[in-house]
Amino acid sequence: MATKVAVVTGSNKGIGYAIVRGLCKRFDGVVYLTARDVERGKKAVEELNKEGLKPEFYQLDVTDKKSLESFRDHIKSKYEGIDILVNNAAIAFKQSATEPASVQAEQTLFVNYFSLVSTCDVLFPLLKNGARVVNISSSMGHLSLIPSRDLRDKLKDEKLTIPELSKLMQQYVDAVKEGTHAAEWGNSSYVVSKVGVSALSNIQQRILNSREIKVNSVHPGYVDTDMTSHTGPLTVDQGAAAPLFLALDADDTVRGKYVWYTKEIVDWDGVKPEEKY
């Protein structure tokens, strides 16, 4: 019987680390903890080993195509494919960041959106029929946070393609460089990047639906991590709960959805969750 494989990107700390922990406890197969930094990745594995958990480590930088291809080739040489892919790697600039808005926009979109596209381009051919993909989004990934109705309509268009979405994301970066972005896009590069993740997930589901592959995006909650400057009220294990639900427990009908940490399936292009109550 073929060995099952789960992969979590950017998982040496925070929510990604907790997702690996949860998978090691419940997933009947090999779990890959991946990280850009080898030393930090191996240390994370050692910590999980102390709990009796046995993830595999592989150095993976999602911003580097050669690194992605090396990991792809490694998986191809050892296994028949990937059963679970959790795309967790991301960055966020602090409010106190001194980098120009143009630099923040370019780097945030490069890591959070464009590198996710590259990761999927390289790894999706390894997905087994029936595999599950979980793209970590955010409450900031809700389409209602984009001011322009015209842009919102484009982003939720059921005929939107990945190249067209990428063109829109690049238009945002260019607009920030020109200082013309605020009226249509708002002032948060993180919001735009995560809206891009949510929109991408919907497109990917349409592409992969015939293979029974489930692609969902998820807001894991406001979690106590480095990214939130440790201001979130949820623990990393609580933040891992919704991604693990999608990876392991959700019904097969849950696909192309935007799920919040309460396990509530939310319309990413409709009413904001807080407006439902």
XYZ file of C-alpha atoms in Angstrom:
277
model
C 0.000 0.000 0.000
C 1.354 3.427 -0.966
C 2.636 5.621 1.839
C 0.521 8.701 2.447
C 2.341 12.049 2.531
C 1.477 15.388 4.129
C 3.472 18.581 3.580
C 3.328 21.844 5.544
C 5.272 24.840 4.252
C 6.841 27.361 6.613
C 6.342 25.056 9.573
C 9.290 25.456 11.923
C 7.241 27.685 14.246
C 3.806 29.145 14.914
C 0.665 27.770 13.332
C 2.606 25.712 10.795
C 4.503 23.963 13.578
C 1.251 23.200 15.393
C -0.285 21.839 12.185
C 2.675 19.475 11.821
C 2.210 18.397 15.427
C -1.472 17.711 14.852
C -0.809 15.779 11.665
C 1.879 13.676 13.354
C -0.634 12.691 16.008
C -3.467 11.787 13.642
C -2.311 11.353 10.040
C -1.480 7.814 8.983
C 1.563 8.611 6.892
C 4.714 10.698 6.562
C 4.529 14.339 7.636
C 7.026 16.838 6.250
C 8.022 19.837 8.340
C 9.628 22.285 5.938
C 11.484 25.509 6.610
C 13.745 27.929 4.805
C 16.308 27.858 7.623
C 17.866 24.404 8.078
C 18.964 24.933 11.676
C 15.557 26.191 12.802
C 13.804 23.427 10.907
C 15.912 20.685 12.457
C 15.485 22.205 15.925
C 11.701 22.171 15.436
C 11.864 18.492 14.508
C 13.943 17.781 17.603
C 11.332 19.457 19.784
C 8.590 17.313 18.263
C 10.767 14.225 18.691
C 10.726 14.951 22.428
C 6.943 14.514 22.275
C 7.374 11.162 20.565
C 6.444 12.573 17.163
C 8.474 11.789 14.050
C 8.099 14.356 11.270
C 10.539 14.397 8.365
C 12.461 17.605 7.682
C 13.249 19.090 4.302
C 14.726 22.510 3.603
C 12.227 24.427 1.477
C 12.208 28.087 0.503
C 8.920 28.780 -1.266
C 10.366 31.950 -2.804
C 13.052 29.952 -4.637
C 11.919 27.865 -7.617
C 15.043 25.681 -7.478
C 14.294 24.872 -3.851
C 10.715 23.959 -4.777
C 11.925 21.754 -7.613
C 14.443 20.038 -5.333
C 11.683 19.213 -2.868
C 9.410 18.028 -5.684
C 12.110 15.717 -6.977
C 12.719 14.375 -3.465
C 9.035 13.502 -3.029
C 8.842 11.965 -6.511
C 11.856 9.771 -5.801
C 10.420 8.367 -2.552
C 6.631 8.401 -2.812
C 3.749 8.216 -5.253
C 2.551 11.715 -4.497
C 1.134 14.116 -1.917
C -2.127 13.536 -0.023
C -2.219 16.740 2.047
C -0.589 20.069 1.204
C -0.845 22.933 3.688
C 0.449 26.201 2.242
C 1.323 28.117 5.382
C 4.464 30.135 4.561
C 3.791 33.888 4.649
C 5.097 37.236 5.912
C 3.578 40.382 7.391
C 5.237 43.723 8.008
C 4.706 45.240 11.437
C 2.859 48.542 11.761
C 6.125 50.037 12.946
C 7.985 48.905 9.801
C 10.075 51.669 8.245
C 10.325 50.208 4.750
C 8.582 52.303 2.047
C 5.055 51.225 1.166
C 6.265 50.181 -2.300
C 8.816 47.797 -0.789
C 6.277 46.356 1.646
C 3.784 45.810 -1.183
C 6.280 44.123 -3.475
C 7.700 41.819 -0.803
C 4.359 40.943 0.789
C 2.738 40.054 -2.529
C 5.855 38.192 -3.670
C 5.888 35.879 -0.654
C 2.205 35.575 0.201
C 0.736 35.400 -3.296
C 3.228 34.959 -6.124
C 5.350 32.402 -4.253
C 2.179 30.482 -3.380
C 1.347 30.337 -7.077
C 4.872 29.045 -7.785
C 4.616 26.483 -4.991
C 1.374 25.146 -6.418
C 2.713 25.151 -9.975
C 5.583 22.907 -8.854
C 3.823 20.683 -6.308
C 0.282 20.327 -7.676
C 1.348 17.750 -10.303
C 2.235 15.509 -7.329
C -1.220 15.717 -5.762
C -2.998 12.378 -5.697
C -6.597 12.150 -6.790
C -8.693 13.021 -3.762
C -5.897 15.036 -2.099
C -6.588 18.002 0.156
C -5.008 21.442 -0.141
C -5.308 23.995 2.658
C -4.223 27.547 1.878
C -3.742 29.587 5.039
C -5.519 32.896 4.569
C -6.703 35.317 7.260
C -9.677 37.375 8.340
C -7.912 39.932 6.148
C -8.593 37.671 3.164
C -12.230 38.727 2.988
C -13.187 40.397 -0.276
C -15.274 43.043 1.498
C -12.023 44.700 2.600
C -11.309 45.776 -0.999
C -12.972 49.209 -1.434
C -13.577 49.095 -5.203
C -16.739 47.299 -6.307
C -15.256 46.893 -9.774
C -12.219 45.123 -8.332
C -14.384 42.970 -6.091
C -16.439 41.919 -9.109
C -13.285 40.999 -11.022
C -11.827 39.033 -8.112
C -14.973 36.959 -7.596
C -15.660 36.371 -11.297
C -16.167 32.618 -11.730
C -14.310 32.811 -15.056
C -11.233 34.464 -13.542
C -8.004 32.620 -14.379
C -4.787 32.441 -12.374
C -2.850 34.567 -14.920
C -5.619 37.179 -14.758
C -5.566 37.135 -10.952
C -1.784 37.479 -10.945
C -2.110 40.445 -13.288
C -4.499 42.096 -10.823
C -2.091 41.451 -7.943
C 0.742 43.016 -9.953
C -1.477 45.997 -10.766
C -1.801 46.581 -7.021
C 1.987 46.542 -6.551
C 2.391 48.965 -9.445
C -0.327 51.235 -8.051
C 1.445 51.391 -4.669
C 4.659 52.430 -6.415
C 2.700 55.201 -8.124
C 0.832 56.141 -4.944
C -2.562 55.577 -6.580
C -3.684 52.412 -4.764
C -5.687 53.593 -1.749
C -9.040 54.443 -3.323
C -9.471 51.093 -5.074
C -7.317 48.681 -3.077
C -7.086 50.188 0.398
C -3.848 50.650 2.308
C -2.943 47.132 3.422
C -0.650 44.967 1.324
C -1.378 42.092 3.691
C -5.115 42.396 2.957
C -4.509 42.352 -0.789
C -2.155 39.362 -0.527
C -4.627 37.319 1.489
C -7.589 38.289 -0.700
C -5.383 36.968 -3.489
C -4.950 33.692 -1.583
C -8.707 33.334 -1.129
C -9.407 34.103 -4.800
C -6.644 31.737 -5.914
C -8.117 28.929 -3.824
C -11.456 29.277 -5.603
C -9.805 29.133 -9.024
C -7.694 26.136 -8.046
C -10.795 24.269 -6.915
C -12.440 24.814 -10.280
C -9.326 23.496 -12.036
C -8.943 20.415 -9.812
C -12.561 19.544 -9.173
C -12.635 16.695 -11.700
C -9.913 14.898 -9.718
C -11.876 15.098 -6.460
C -9.125 17.287 -4.954
C -10.377 19.601 -2.238
C -8.893 23.121 -2.086
C -9.950 25.477 0.700
C -8.648 28.664 2.277
C -8.863 29.221 6.013
C -8.710 31.984 8.584
C -7.052 30.201 11.537
C -8.017 32.858 14.084
C -6.058 35.591 15.813
C -3.170 33.566 17.181
C -0.279 34.265 19.539
C 2.603 34.125 17.025
C 5.574 36.186 15.918
C 3.477 37.479 13.027
C 0.909 38.997 15.411
C 3.648 40.218 17.775
C 2.158 37.717 20.258
C -1.014 39.782 20.706
C -3.444 37.064 19.552
C -5.590 35.374 22.227
C -5.445 31.902 20.656
C -2.644 29.386 21.146
C -0.885 27.956 18.099
C -2.654 24.644 18.684
C -6.004 26.446 18.655
C -4.884 28.182 15.457
C -4.071 24.811 13.913
C -7.555 23.418 14.611
C -9.328 24.774 11.511
C -6.526 23.870 9.064
C -6.428 20.361 10.581
C -10.206 20.120 10.273
C -9.929 20.837 6.552
C -6.954 18.519 6.095
C -8.396 15.552 7.990
C -12.038 15.841 8.991
C -14.099 18.042 6.691
C -16.721 16.364 4.533
C -15.686 15.859 0.911
C -18.323 18.398 -0.106
C -16.298 21.167 1.576
C -14.283 22.443 -1.362
C -13.497 25.871 -2.749
C -14.593 27.357 0.580
C -13.309 30.050 2.926
C -13.444 28.614 6.448
C -13.035 30.504 9.718
C -11.416 29.048 12.825
C -14.818 28.362 14.348
C -15.241 25.868 11.442
C -17.847 28.223 10.019
C -17.898 28.233 6.228
C -18.010 31.893 5.253
C -18.724 33.496 1.907
C -15.446 35.255 1.194
C -17.196 37.506 -1.315
C -20.395 38.084 0.662
C -21.353 39.317 4.117
C -18.559 39.681 6.610
C -18.920 37.143 9.471
C -19.306 39.781 12.175
C -22.292 41.156 10.277
C -24.151 37.845 10.545
C -24.831 38.157 14.241
